[in-house]
PDB file of C-alpha atoms in Angstrom:
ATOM      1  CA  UNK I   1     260.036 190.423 168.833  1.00 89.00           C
ATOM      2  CA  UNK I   2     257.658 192.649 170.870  1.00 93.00           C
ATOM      3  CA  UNK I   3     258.495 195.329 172.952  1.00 94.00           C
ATOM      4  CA  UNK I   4     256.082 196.077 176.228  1.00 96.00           C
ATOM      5  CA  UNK I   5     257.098 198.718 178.378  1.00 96.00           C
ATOM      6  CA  UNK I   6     254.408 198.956 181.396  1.00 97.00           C
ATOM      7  CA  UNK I   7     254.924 201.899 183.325  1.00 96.00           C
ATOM      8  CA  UNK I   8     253.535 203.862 185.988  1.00 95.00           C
ATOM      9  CA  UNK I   9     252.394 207.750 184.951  1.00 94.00           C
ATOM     10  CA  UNK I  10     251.847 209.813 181.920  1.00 93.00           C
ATOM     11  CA  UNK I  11     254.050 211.810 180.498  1.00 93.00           C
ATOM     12  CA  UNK I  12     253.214 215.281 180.356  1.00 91.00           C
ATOM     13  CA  UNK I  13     256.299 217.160 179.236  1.00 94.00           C
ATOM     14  CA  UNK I  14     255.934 217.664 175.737  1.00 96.00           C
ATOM     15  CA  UNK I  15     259.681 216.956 174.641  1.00 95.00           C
ATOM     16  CA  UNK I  16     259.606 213.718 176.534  1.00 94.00           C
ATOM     17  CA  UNK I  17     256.488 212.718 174.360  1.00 94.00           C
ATOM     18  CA  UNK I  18     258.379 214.070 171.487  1.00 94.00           C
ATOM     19  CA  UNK I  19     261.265 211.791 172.328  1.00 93.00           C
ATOM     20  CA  UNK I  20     259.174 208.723 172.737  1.00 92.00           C
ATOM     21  CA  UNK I  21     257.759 209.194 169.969  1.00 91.00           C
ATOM     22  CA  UNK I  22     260.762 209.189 167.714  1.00 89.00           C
ATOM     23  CA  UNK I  23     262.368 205.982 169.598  1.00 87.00           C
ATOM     24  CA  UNK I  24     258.918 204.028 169.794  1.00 85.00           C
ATOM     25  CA  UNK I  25     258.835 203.803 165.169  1.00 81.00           C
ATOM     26  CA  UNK I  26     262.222 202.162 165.268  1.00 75.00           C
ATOM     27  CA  UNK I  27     263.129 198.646 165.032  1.00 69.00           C
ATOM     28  CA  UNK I  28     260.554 196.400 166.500  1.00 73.00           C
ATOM     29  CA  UNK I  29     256.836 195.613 167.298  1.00 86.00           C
ATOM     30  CA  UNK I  30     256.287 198.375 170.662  1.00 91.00           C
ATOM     31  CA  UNK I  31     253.929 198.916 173.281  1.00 93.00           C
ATOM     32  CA  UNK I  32     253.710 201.332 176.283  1.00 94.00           C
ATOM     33  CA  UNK I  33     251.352 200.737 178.544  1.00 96.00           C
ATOM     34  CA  UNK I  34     250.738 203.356 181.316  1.00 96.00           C
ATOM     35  CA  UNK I  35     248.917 202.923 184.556  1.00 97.00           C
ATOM     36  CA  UNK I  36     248.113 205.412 186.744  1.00 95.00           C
ATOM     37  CA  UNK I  37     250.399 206.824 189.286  1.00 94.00           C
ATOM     38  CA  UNK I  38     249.537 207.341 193.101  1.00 94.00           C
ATOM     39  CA  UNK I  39     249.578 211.080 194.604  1.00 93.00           C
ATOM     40  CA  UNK I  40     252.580 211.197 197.368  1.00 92.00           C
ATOM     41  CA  UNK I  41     251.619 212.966 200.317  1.00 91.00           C
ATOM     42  CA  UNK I  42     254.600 215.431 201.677  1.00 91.00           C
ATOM     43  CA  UNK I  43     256.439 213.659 204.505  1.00 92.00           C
ATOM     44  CA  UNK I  44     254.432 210.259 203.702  1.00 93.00           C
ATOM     45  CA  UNK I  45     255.600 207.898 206.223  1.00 94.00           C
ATOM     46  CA  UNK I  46     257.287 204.713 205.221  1.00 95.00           C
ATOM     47  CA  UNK I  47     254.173 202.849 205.935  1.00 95.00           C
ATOM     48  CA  UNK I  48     251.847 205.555 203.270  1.00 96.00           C
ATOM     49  CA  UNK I  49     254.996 204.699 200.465  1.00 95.00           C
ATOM     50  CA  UNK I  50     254.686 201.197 200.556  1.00 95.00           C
ATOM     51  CA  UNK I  51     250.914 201.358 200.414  1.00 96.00           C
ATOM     52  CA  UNK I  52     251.480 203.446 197.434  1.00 97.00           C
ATOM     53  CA  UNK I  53     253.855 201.529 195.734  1.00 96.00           C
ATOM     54  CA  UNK I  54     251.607 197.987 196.633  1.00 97.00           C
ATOM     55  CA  UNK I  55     248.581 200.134 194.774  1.00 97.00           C
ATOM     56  CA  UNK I  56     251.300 200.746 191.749  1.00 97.00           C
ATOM     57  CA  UNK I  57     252.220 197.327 191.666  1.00 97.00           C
ATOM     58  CA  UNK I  58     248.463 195.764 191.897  1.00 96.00           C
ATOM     59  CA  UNK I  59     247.882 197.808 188.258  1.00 97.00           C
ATOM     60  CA  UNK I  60     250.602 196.636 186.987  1.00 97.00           C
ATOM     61  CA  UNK I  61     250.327 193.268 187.565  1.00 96.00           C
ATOM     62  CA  UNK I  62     246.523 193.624 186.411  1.00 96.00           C
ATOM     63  CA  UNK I  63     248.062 195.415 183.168  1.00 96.00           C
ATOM     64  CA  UNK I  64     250.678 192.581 183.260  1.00 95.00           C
ATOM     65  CA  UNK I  65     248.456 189.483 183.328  1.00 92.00           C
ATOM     66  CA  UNK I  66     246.332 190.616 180.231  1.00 92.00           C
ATOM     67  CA  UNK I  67     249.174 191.848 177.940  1.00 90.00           C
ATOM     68  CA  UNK I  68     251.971 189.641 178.322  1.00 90.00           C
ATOM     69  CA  UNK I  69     252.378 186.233 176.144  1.00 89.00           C
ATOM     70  CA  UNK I  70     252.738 183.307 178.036  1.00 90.00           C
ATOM     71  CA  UNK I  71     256.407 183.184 178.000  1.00 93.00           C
ATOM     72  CA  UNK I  72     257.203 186.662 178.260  1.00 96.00           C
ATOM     73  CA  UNK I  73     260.729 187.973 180.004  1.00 98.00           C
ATOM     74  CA  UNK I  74     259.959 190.630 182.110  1.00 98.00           C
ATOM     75  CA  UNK I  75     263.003 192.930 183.227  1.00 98.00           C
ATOM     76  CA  UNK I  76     262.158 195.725 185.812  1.00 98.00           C
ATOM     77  CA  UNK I  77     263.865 198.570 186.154  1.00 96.00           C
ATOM     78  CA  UNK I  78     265.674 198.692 189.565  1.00 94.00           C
ATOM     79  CA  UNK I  79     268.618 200.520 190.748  1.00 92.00           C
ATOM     80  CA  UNK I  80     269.746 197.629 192.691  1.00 93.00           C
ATOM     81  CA  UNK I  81     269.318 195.593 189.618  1.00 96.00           C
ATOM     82  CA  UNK I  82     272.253 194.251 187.174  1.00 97.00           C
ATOM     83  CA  UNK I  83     273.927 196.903 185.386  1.00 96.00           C
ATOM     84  CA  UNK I  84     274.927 195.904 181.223  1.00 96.00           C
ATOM     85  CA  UNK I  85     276.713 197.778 178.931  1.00 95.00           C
ATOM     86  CA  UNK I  86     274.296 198.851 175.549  1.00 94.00           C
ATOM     87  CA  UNK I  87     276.387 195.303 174.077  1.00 95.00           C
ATOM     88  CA  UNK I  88     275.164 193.208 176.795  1.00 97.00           C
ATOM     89  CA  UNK I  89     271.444 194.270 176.688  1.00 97.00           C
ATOM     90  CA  UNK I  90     271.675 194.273 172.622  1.00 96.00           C
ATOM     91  CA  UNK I  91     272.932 190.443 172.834  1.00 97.00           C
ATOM     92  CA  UNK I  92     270.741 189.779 175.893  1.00 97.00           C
ATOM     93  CA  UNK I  93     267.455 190.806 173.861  1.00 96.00           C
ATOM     94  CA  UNK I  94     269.181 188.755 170.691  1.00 96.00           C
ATOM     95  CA  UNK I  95     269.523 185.707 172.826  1.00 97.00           C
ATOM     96  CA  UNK I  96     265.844 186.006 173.846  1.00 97.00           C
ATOM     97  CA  UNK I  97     264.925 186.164 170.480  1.00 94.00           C
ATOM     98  CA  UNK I  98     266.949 183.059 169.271  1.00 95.00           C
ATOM     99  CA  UNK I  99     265.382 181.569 172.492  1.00 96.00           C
ATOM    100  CA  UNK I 100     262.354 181.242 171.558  1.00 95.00           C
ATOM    101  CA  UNK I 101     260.810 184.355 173.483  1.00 96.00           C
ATOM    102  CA  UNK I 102     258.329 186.164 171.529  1.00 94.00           C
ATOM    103  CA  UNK I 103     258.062 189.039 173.775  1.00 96.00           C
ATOM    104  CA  UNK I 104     259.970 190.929 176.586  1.00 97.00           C
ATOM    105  CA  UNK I 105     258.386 193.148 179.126  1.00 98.00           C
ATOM    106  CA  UNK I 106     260.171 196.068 180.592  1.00 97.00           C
ATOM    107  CA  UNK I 107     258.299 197.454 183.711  1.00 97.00           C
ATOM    108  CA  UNK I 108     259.082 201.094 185.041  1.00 96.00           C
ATOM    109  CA  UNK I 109     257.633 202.275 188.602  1.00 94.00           C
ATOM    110  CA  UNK I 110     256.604 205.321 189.952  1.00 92.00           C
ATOM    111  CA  UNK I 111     258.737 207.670 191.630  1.00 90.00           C
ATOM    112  CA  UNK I 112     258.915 205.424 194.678  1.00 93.00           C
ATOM    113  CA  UNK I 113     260.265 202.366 192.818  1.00 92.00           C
ATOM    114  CA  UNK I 114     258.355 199.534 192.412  1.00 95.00           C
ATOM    115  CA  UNK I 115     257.022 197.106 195.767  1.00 95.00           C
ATOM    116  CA  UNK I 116     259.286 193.739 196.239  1.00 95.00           C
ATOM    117  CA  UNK I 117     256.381 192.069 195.427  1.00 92.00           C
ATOM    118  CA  UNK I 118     256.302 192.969 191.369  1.00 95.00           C
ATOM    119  CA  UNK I 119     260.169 192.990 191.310  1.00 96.00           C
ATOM    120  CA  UNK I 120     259.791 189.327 192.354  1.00 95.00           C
ATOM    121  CA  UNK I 121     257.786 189.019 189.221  1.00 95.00           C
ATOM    122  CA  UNK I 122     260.237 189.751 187.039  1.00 97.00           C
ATOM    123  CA  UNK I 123     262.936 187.432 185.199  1.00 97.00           C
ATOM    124  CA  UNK I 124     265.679 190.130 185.622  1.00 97.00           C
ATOM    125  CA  UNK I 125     266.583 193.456 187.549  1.00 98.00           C
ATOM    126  CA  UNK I 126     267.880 195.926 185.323  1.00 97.00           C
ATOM    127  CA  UNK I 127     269.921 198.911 186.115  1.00 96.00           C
ATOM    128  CA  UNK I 128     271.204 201.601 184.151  1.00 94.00           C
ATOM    129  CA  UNK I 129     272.952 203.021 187.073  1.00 92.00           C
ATOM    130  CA  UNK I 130     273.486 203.646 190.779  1.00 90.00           C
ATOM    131  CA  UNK I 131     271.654 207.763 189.706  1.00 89.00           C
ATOM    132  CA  UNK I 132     268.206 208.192 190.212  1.00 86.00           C
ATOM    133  CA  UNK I 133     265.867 209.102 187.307  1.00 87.00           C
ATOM    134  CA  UNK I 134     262.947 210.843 186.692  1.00 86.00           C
ATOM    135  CA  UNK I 135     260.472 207.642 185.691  1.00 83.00           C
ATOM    136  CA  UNK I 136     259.544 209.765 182.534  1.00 88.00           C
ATOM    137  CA  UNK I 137     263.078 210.753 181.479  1.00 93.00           C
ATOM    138  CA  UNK I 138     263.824 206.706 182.080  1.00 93.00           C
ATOM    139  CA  UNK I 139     261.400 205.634 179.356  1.00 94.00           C
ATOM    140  CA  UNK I 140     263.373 207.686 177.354  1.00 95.00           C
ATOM    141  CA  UNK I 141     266.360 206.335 178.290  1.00 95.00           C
ATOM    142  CA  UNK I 142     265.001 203.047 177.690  1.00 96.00           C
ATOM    143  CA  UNK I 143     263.716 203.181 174.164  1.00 95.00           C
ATOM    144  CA  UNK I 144     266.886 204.707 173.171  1.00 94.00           C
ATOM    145  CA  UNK I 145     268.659 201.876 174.708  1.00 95.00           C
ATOM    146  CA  UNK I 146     266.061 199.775 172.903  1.00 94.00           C
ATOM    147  CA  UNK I 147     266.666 201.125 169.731  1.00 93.00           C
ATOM    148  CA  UNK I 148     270.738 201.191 169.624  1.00 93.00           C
ATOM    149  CA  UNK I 149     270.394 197.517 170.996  1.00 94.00           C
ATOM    150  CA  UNK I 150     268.844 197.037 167.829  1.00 92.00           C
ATOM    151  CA  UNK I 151     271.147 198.711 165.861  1.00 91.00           C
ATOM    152  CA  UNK I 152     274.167 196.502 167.176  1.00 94.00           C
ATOM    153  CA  UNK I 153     272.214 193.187 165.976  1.00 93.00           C
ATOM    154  CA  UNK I 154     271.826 194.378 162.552  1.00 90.00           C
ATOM    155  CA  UNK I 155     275.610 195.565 162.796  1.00 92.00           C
ATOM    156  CA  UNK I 156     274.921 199.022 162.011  1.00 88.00           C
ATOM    157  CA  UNK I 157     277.047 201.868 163.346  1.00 81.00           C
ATOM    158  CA  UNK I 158     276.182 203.543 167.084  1.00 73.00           C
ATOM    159  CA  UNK I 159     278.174 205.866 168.796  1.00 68.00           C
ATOM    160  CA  UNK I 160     279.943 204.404 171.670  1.00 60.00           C
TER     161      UNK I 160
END
């Protein structure tokens, strides 16, 4: 199985990259893929976000159309999106597998979310909670939930 994550931004923080970095030689074929973000003006009107977040979602979908497989589930990150436990998301990436998918697709937004018009693209909303995250701690967040999904396929000990 291959692992995409698209995302919007590059980390900068040092122990973020450090983090990533750990998580992204476990368990499985990975890719990140980051496109750049948009600056946020203070006070940007609602109109100025979701011209931002369009401009977000046109390179992603760019980014999208060359390096997913035909066939690829794409989940995107959402906070409205359907919460799973780290068993749910382990047997949900297992299933794909068995499935016959080849490669799943996890995109991340900016720090405006992502427009309606790439969350439409997706197969799935996810959500790891109602909180909002930093887009760079989520990647972490992400490959660790990546990781210990793995984990609980090969029946190997996680801490619950």
């Amino acid at each position: 199985m291959k692992i995409t994550i698209l995302c919007v931004g590059k980390i900068k923080e040092k122990f973020y990259r450090d983090a990533i970095a750990e998580y992204s030689k476990r368990y499985c074929k990975l890719d990140i893929i980051e496109v750049a973000d948009e600056k946020t003006p203070e006070n940007a009107s609602d109109t100025v976000e979701n011209q931002i977040r369009e401009k977000e979602a046109e390179r992603i979908l760019t980014r999208l159309d060359k390096e997913a497989k035909e066939g690829a589930y794409i989940f995107a990150l959402a906070i409205d999106g359907k919460e799973l436990d780290s068993v749910e998301l382990s047997k949900k990436i297992e299933n794909l597998g068995t499935s016959g998918i080849s490669q799943i697709v996890f995109l991340i937004g900016g720090s405006l979310g992502m427009s309606e018009n790439l969350l439409k693209r997706a197969d799935c909303k996810l959500s790891f909670s109602k909180m909002t995250f930093p887009h760079q701690l989520m990647r972490v967040i992400l490959l660790e939930q990546v990781y210990r999904s793995y984990r609980i396929m090969n029946g190997e000990p996680y801490h619950k």
